[in-house]
Amino acid sequence: MRGDILLVTGIHRVELAFGDHVASGPGMPQVMRIPHGIARPRRGPGDAFLSRTQHREIYLQLYQQIAGRYRLVIDLHQGLDEAGRSAEIFCNDSQFLARCEARLACRSDRLNARLVRIAAPASGAETTPEPRGATDAAAYTWIPRKLWEGRAPLYVGVEVYLPRDGEGEDDDWSFGRDLIGEICACVSD
């Protein structure tokens, strides 16, 4: 796989085992494994500040290590959806998301992935802007804007939802690898 693509695993420490399994497959890009990532965001009263600060700091550290060194950075995450395996692909670049949508639509197995454009709220607004382009949703993130809005590297977040809690199984890891392969192919399209 090309040296200008980086797969990041372990931003959240509970997702590291899943990321290790996905990254160990054939054809995966270069991997940055974060062995001591942060806890998943807490949602209780008073926890938002701590969670936002931890996210901002770990992503600023990541940015310092990758800025200008890679063309594409894929930030792999894992979630739970008891309804079945699926994914969300997050990116600020609507043209890149359109290429992803086209590639995924051509697959006979139709990987179950939703495309989400990362966007910033309007100045002073607390709401997320309406989606545009190929996406069916838009999202605001705690990740620092200079990482997700930049071009060197292009930031793509991938949240793979598994039907059961834990590090996943062979089919889950293959699903993750297939998604990453399609995302990597979109860089050269």
mmCIF file of C-alpha atoms in Angstrom:
data_model
loop_
_atom_site.group_PDB
_atom_site.id
_atom_site.type_symbol
_atom_site.label_atom_id
_atom_site.label_comp_id
_atom_site.label_asym_id
_atom_site.label_seq_id
_atom_site.Cartn_x
_atom_site.Cartn_y
_atom_site.Cartn_z
ATOM 1 C CA MET A 1 0.000 0.000 0.000
ATOM 2 C CA ARG A 2 1.144 3.548 -0.631
ATOM 3 C CA GLY A 3 3.277 5.404 1.874
ATOM 4 C CA ASP A 4 1.238 8.606 1.593
ATOM 5 C CA ILE A 5 -1.770 7.051 3.362
ATOM 6 C CA LEU A 6 -1.913 6.552 7.125
ATOM 7 C CA LEU A 7 -4.374 4.460 9.139
ATOM 8 C CA VAL A 8 -4.707 5.640 12.757
ATOM 9 C CA THR A 9 -5.958 3.160 15.369
ATOM 10 C CA GLY A 10 -6.463 3.498 19.098
ATOM 11 C CA ILE A 11 -7.486 7.136 19.536
ATOM 12 C CA HIS A 12 -10.001 5.604 21.951
ATOM 13 C CA ARG A 13 -8.223 2.902 23.924
ATOM 14 C CA VAL A 14 -11.205 0.522 23.966
ATOM 15 C CA GLU A 15 -11.104 0.433 20.140
ATOM 16 C CA LEU A 16 -7.439 -0.558 19.853
ATOM 17 C CA ALA A 17 -7.966 -4.349 19.642
ATOM 18 C CA PHE A 18 -10.464 -3.921 16.790
ATOM 19 C CA GLY A 19 -8.051 -1.588 15.013
ATOM 20 C CA ASP A 20 -5.193 -4.054 15.449
ATOM 21 C CA HIS A 21 -7.208 -6.820 13.797
ATOM 22 C CA VAL A 22 -8.283 -4.621 10.896
ATOM 23 C CA ALA A 23 -4.779 -3.218 10.357
ATOM 24 C CA SER A 24 -3.171 -6.668 10.369
ATOM 25 C CA GLY A 25 -4.853 -7.652 7.107
ATOM 26 C CA PRO A 26 -3.186 -7.671 3.707
ATOM 27 C CA GLY A 27 -3.001 -4.459 1.696
ATOM 28 C CA MET A 28 -3.525 -2.108 4.612
ATOM 29 C CA PRO A 29 -1.814 1.287 4.560
ATOM 30 C CA GLN A 30 0.886 2.350 6.986
ATOM 31 C CA VAL A 31 -0.465 2.237 10.559
ATOM 32 C CA MET A 32 -0.044 4.606 13.485
ATOM 33 C CA ARG A 33 -1.090 2.635 16.550
ATOM 34 C CA ILE A 34 -1.904 4.725 19.629
ATOM 35 C CA PRO A 35 -1.462 2.264 22.517
ATOM 36 C CA HIS A 36 -2.616 4.661 25.254
ATOM 37 C CA GLY A 37 -5.545 6.482 23.701
ATOM 38 C CA ILE A 38 -8.253 8.356 25.521
ATOM 39 C CA ALA A 39 -11.497 7.128 27.035
ATOM 40 C CA ARG A 40 -14.653 7.349 24.966
ATOM 41 C CA PRO A 41 -16.482 10.653 25.483
ATOM 42 C CA ARG A 42 -18.464 10.823 28.682
ATOM 43 C CA ARG A 43 -21.878 12.422 28.534
ATOM 44 C CA GLY A 44 -22.616 13.168 32.180
ATOM 45 C CA PRO A 45 -22.961 16.601 33.748
ATOM 46 C CA GLY A 46 -19.617 18.364 33.841
ATOM 47 C CA ASP A 47 -17.903 15.733 31.658
ATOM 48 C CA ALA A 48 -18.145 17.618 28.363
ATOM 49 C CA PHE A 49 -15.242 19.943 29.122
ATOM 50 C CA LEU A 50 -12.897 17.080 30.049
ATOM 51 C CA SER A 51 -13.892 14.994 27.025
ATOM 52 C CA ARG A 52 -13.509 17.921 24.623
ATOM 53 C CA THR A 53 -10.125 18.808 26.094
ATOM 54 C CA GLN A 54 -8.835 15.235 25.834
ATOM 55 C CA HIS A 55 -10.029 14.948 22.233
ATOM 56 C CA ARG A 56 -8.565 18.293 21.245
ATOM 57 C CA GLU A 57 -5.197 17.484 22.795
ATOM 58 C CA ILE A 58 -4.779 13.991 21.338
ATOM 59 C CA TYR A 59 -5.791 15.209 17.879
ATOM 60 C CA LEU A 60 -3.454 18.213 18.093
ATOM 61 C CA GLN A 61 -0.630 15.806 18.932
ATOM 62 C CA LEU A 62 -1.648 13.626 15.990
ATOM 63 C CA TYR A 63 -1.731 16.650 13.694
ATOM 64 C CA GLN A 64 1.810 17.660 14.706
ATOM 65 C CA GLN A 65 3.050 14.219 13.696
ATOM 66 C CA ILE A 66 1.240 13.928 10.358
ATOM 67 C CA ALA A 67 0.893 17.454 8.913
ATOM 68 C CA GLY A 68 2.429 17.579 5.457
ATOM 69 C CA ARG A 69 3.641 13.959 5.609
ATOM 70 C CA TYR A 70 0.577 12.158 4.261
ATOM 71 C CA ARG A 71 -1.977 12.696 1.544
ATOM 72 C CA LEU A 72 -4.737 10.839 3.399
ATOM 73 C CA VAL A 73 -5.277 9.971 7.067
ATOM 74 C CA ILE A 74 -7.939 7.421 7.983
ATOM 75 C CA ASP A 75 -8.996 7.583 11.635
ATOM 76 C CA LEU A 76 -10.564 4.209 12.502
ATOM 77 C CA HIS A 77 -13.153 3.912 15.279
ATOM 78 C CA GLN A 78 -15.556 1.236 16.483
ATOM 79 C CA GLY A 79 -19.118 1.517 17.730
ATOM 80 C CA LEU A 80 -22.062 -0.723 18.544
ATOM 81 C CA ASP A 81 -25.249 -1.224 16.520
ATOM 82 C CA GLU A 82 -27.188 -4.315 17.495
ATOM 83 C CA ALA A 83 -29.206 -3.995 14.276
ATOM 84 C CA GLY A 84 -26.157 -5.123 12.292
ATOM 85 C CA ARG A 85 -22.746 -4.257 10.927
ATOM 86 C CA SER A 86 -22.507 -0.839 9.285
ATOM 87 C CA ALA A 87 -20.264 2.205 9.096
ATOM 88 C CA GLU A 88 -20.142 5.945 8.803
ATOM 89 C CA ILE A 89 -17.458 7.677 6.771
ATOM 90 C CA PHE A 90 -16.744 11.261 7.857
ATOM 91 C CA CYS A 91 -14.920 13.817 5.712
ATOM 92 C CA ASN A 92 -15.093 17.548 5.025
ATOM 93 C CA ASP A 93 -14.406 17.152 1.297
ATOM 94 C CA SER A 94 -17.737 16.629 -0.485
ATOM 95 C CA GLN A 95 -15.976 15.624 -3.739
ATOM 96 C CA PHE A 96 -14.068 12.902 -1.914
ATOM 97 C CA LEU A 97 -17.323 11.676 -0.350
ATOM 98 C CA ALA A 98 -18.937 11.630 -3.809
ATOM 99 C CA ARG A 99 -16.087 9.406 -5.073
ATOM 100 C CA CYS A 100 -16.599 7.122 -2.060
ATOM 101 C CA GLU A 101 -20.318 6.965 -2.733
ATOM 102 C CA ALA A 102 -19.693 6.019 -6.380
ATOM 103 C CA ARG A 103 -17.178 3.305 -5.468
ATOM 104 C CA LEU A 104 -19.387 1.818 -2.768
ATOM 105 C CA ALA A 105 -22.411 1.791 -5.099
ATOM 106 C CA CYS A 106 -20.464 -0.326 -7.627
ATOM 107 C CA ARG A 107 -19.762 -3.112 -5.153
ATOM 108 C CA SER A 108 -21.913 -6.198 -5.443
ATOM 109 C CA ASP A 109 -21.954 -6.603 -1.646
ATOM 110 C CA ARG A 110 -23.034 -2.970 -1.108
ATOM 111 C CA LEU A 111 -21.037 -2.214 2.019
ATOM 112 C CA ASN A 112 -23.492 -0.646 4.440
ATOM 113 C CA ALA A 113 -21.862 2.754 4.916
ATOM 114 C CA ARG A 114 -23.369 6.181 5.418
ATOM 115 C CA LEU A 115 -21.416 9.201 4.203
ATOM 116 C CA VAL A 116 -21.254 12.175 6.551
ATOM 117 C CA ARG A 117 -19.777 15.567 5.742
ATOM 118 C CA ILE A 118 -17.883 17.178 8.615
ATOM 119 C CA ALA A 119 -18.910 20.805 8.883
ATOM 120 C CA ALA A 120 -18.614 23.652 11.334
ATOM 121 C CA PRO A 121 -21.648 25.433 12.732
ATOM 122 C CA ALA A 122 -22.234 28.918 11.429
ATOM 123 C CA SER A 123 -20.446 31.553 13.463
ATOM 124 C CA GLY A 124 -22.051 31.665 16.884
ATOM 125 C CA ALA A 125 -24.617 28.991 16.004
ATOM 126 C CA GLU A 126 -25.116 25.844 18.049
ATOM 127 C CA THR A 127 -26.598 23.825 15.194
ATOM 128 C CA THR A 128 -24.965 21.852 12.422
ATOM 129 C CA PRO A 129 -25.403 23.072 8.827
ATOM 130 C CA GLU A 130 -27.569 21.241 6.351
ATOM 131 C CA PRO A 131 -25.845 18.449 4.406
ATOM 132 C CA ARG A 132 -24.565 19.099 0.892
ATOM 133 C CA GLY A 133 -23.262 17.028 -2.015
ATOM 134 C CA ALA A 134 -23.129 13.249 -1.815
ATOM 135 C CA THR A 135 -23.714 13.046 1.900
ATOM 136 C CA ASP A 136 -26.958 12.258 3.610
ATOM 137 C CA ALA A 137 -25.883 13.916 6.838
ATOM 138 C CA ALA A 138 -23.588 16.544 8.298
ATOM 139 C CA ALA A 139 -21.741 16.445 11.612
ATOM 140 C CA TYR A 140 -19.864 18.705 13.952
ATOM 141 C CA THR A 141 -16.828 17.238 15.699
ATOM 142 C CA TRP A 142 -14.555 17.901 18.657
ATOM 143 C CA ILE A 143 -11.570 17.217 16.418
ATOM 144 C CA PRO A 144 -9.643 20.458 15.810
ATOM 145 C CA ARG A 145 -10.700 22.155 12.607
ATOM 146 C CA LYS A 146 -7.158 22.413 11.223
ATOM 147 C CA LEU A 147 -7.061 18.610 11.007
ATOM 148 C CA TRP A 148 -10.448 17.841 9.428
ATOM 149 C CA GLU A 149 -10.609 20.904 7.186
ATOM 150 C CA GLY A 150 -7.115 20.577 5.740
ATOM 151 C CA ARG A 151 -5.826 19.091 2.530
ATOM 152 C CA ALA A 152 -2.429 17.898 3.714
ATOM 153 C CA PRO A 153 -3.537 15.461 4.856
ATOM 154 C CA LEU A 154 -7.144 14.846 3.899
ATOM 155 C CA TYR A 155 -8.861 13.591 7.055
ATOM 156 C CA VAL A 156 -11.347 10.704 6.852
ATOM 157 C CA GLY A 157 -12.927 9.314 9.999
ATOM 158 C CA VAL A 158 -14.417 5.828 9.860
ATOM 159 C CA GLU A 159 -16.770 4.534 12.536
ATOM 160 C CA VAL A 160 -17.427 0.808 12.082
ATOM 161 C CA TYR A 161 -20.491 -0.357 14.000
ATOM 162 C CA LEU A 162 -20.441 -3.968 15.163
ATOM 163 C CA PRO A 163 -23.514 -6.030 16.088
ATOM 164 C CA ARG A 164 -21.917 -7.073 19.402
ATOM 165 C CA ASP A 165 -19.679 -5.336 21.898
ATOM 166 C CA GLY A 166 -16.032 -6.354 21.932
ATOM 167 C CA GLU A 167 -13.131 -6.430 19.504
ATOM 168 C CA GLY A 168 -15.155 -7.980 16.681
ATOM 169 C CA GLU A 169 -14.840 -11.143 14.613
ATOM 170 C CA ASP A 170 -13.374 -12.095 11.244
ATOM 171 C CA ASP A 171 -16.337 -10.706 9.262
ATOM 172 C CA ASP A 172 -16.172 -7.412 11.167
ATOM 173 C CA TRP A 173 -12.446 -7.027 10.482
ATOM 174 C CA SER A 174 -12.930 -7.898 6.805
ATOM 175 C CA PHE A 175 -15.691 -5.301 6.599
ATOM 176 C CA GLY A 176 -13.333 -2.698 8.083
ATOM 177 C CA ARG A 177 -10.559 -3.668 5.644
ATOM 178 C CA ASP A 178 -12.938 -3.477 2.678
ATOM 179 C CA LEU A 179 -14.044 0.015 3.696
ATOM 180 C CA ILE A 180 -10.453 1.176 4.133
ATOM 181 C CA GLY A 181 -9.526 -0.300 0.754
ATOM 182 C CA GLU A 182 -12.332 1.616 -0.939
ATOM 183 C CA ILE A 183 -11.389 4.833 0.843
ATOM 184 C CA CYS A 184 -7.745 4.440 -0.203
ATOM 185 C CA ALA A 185 -8.823 3.840 -3.803
ATOM 186 C CA CYS A 186 -10.708 7.140 -3.776
ATOM 187 C CA VAL A 187 -7.463 9.058 -3.319
ATOM 188 C CA SER A 188 -6.181 7.943 -6.693
ATOM 189 C CA ASP A 189 -9.534 8.175 -8.504
#
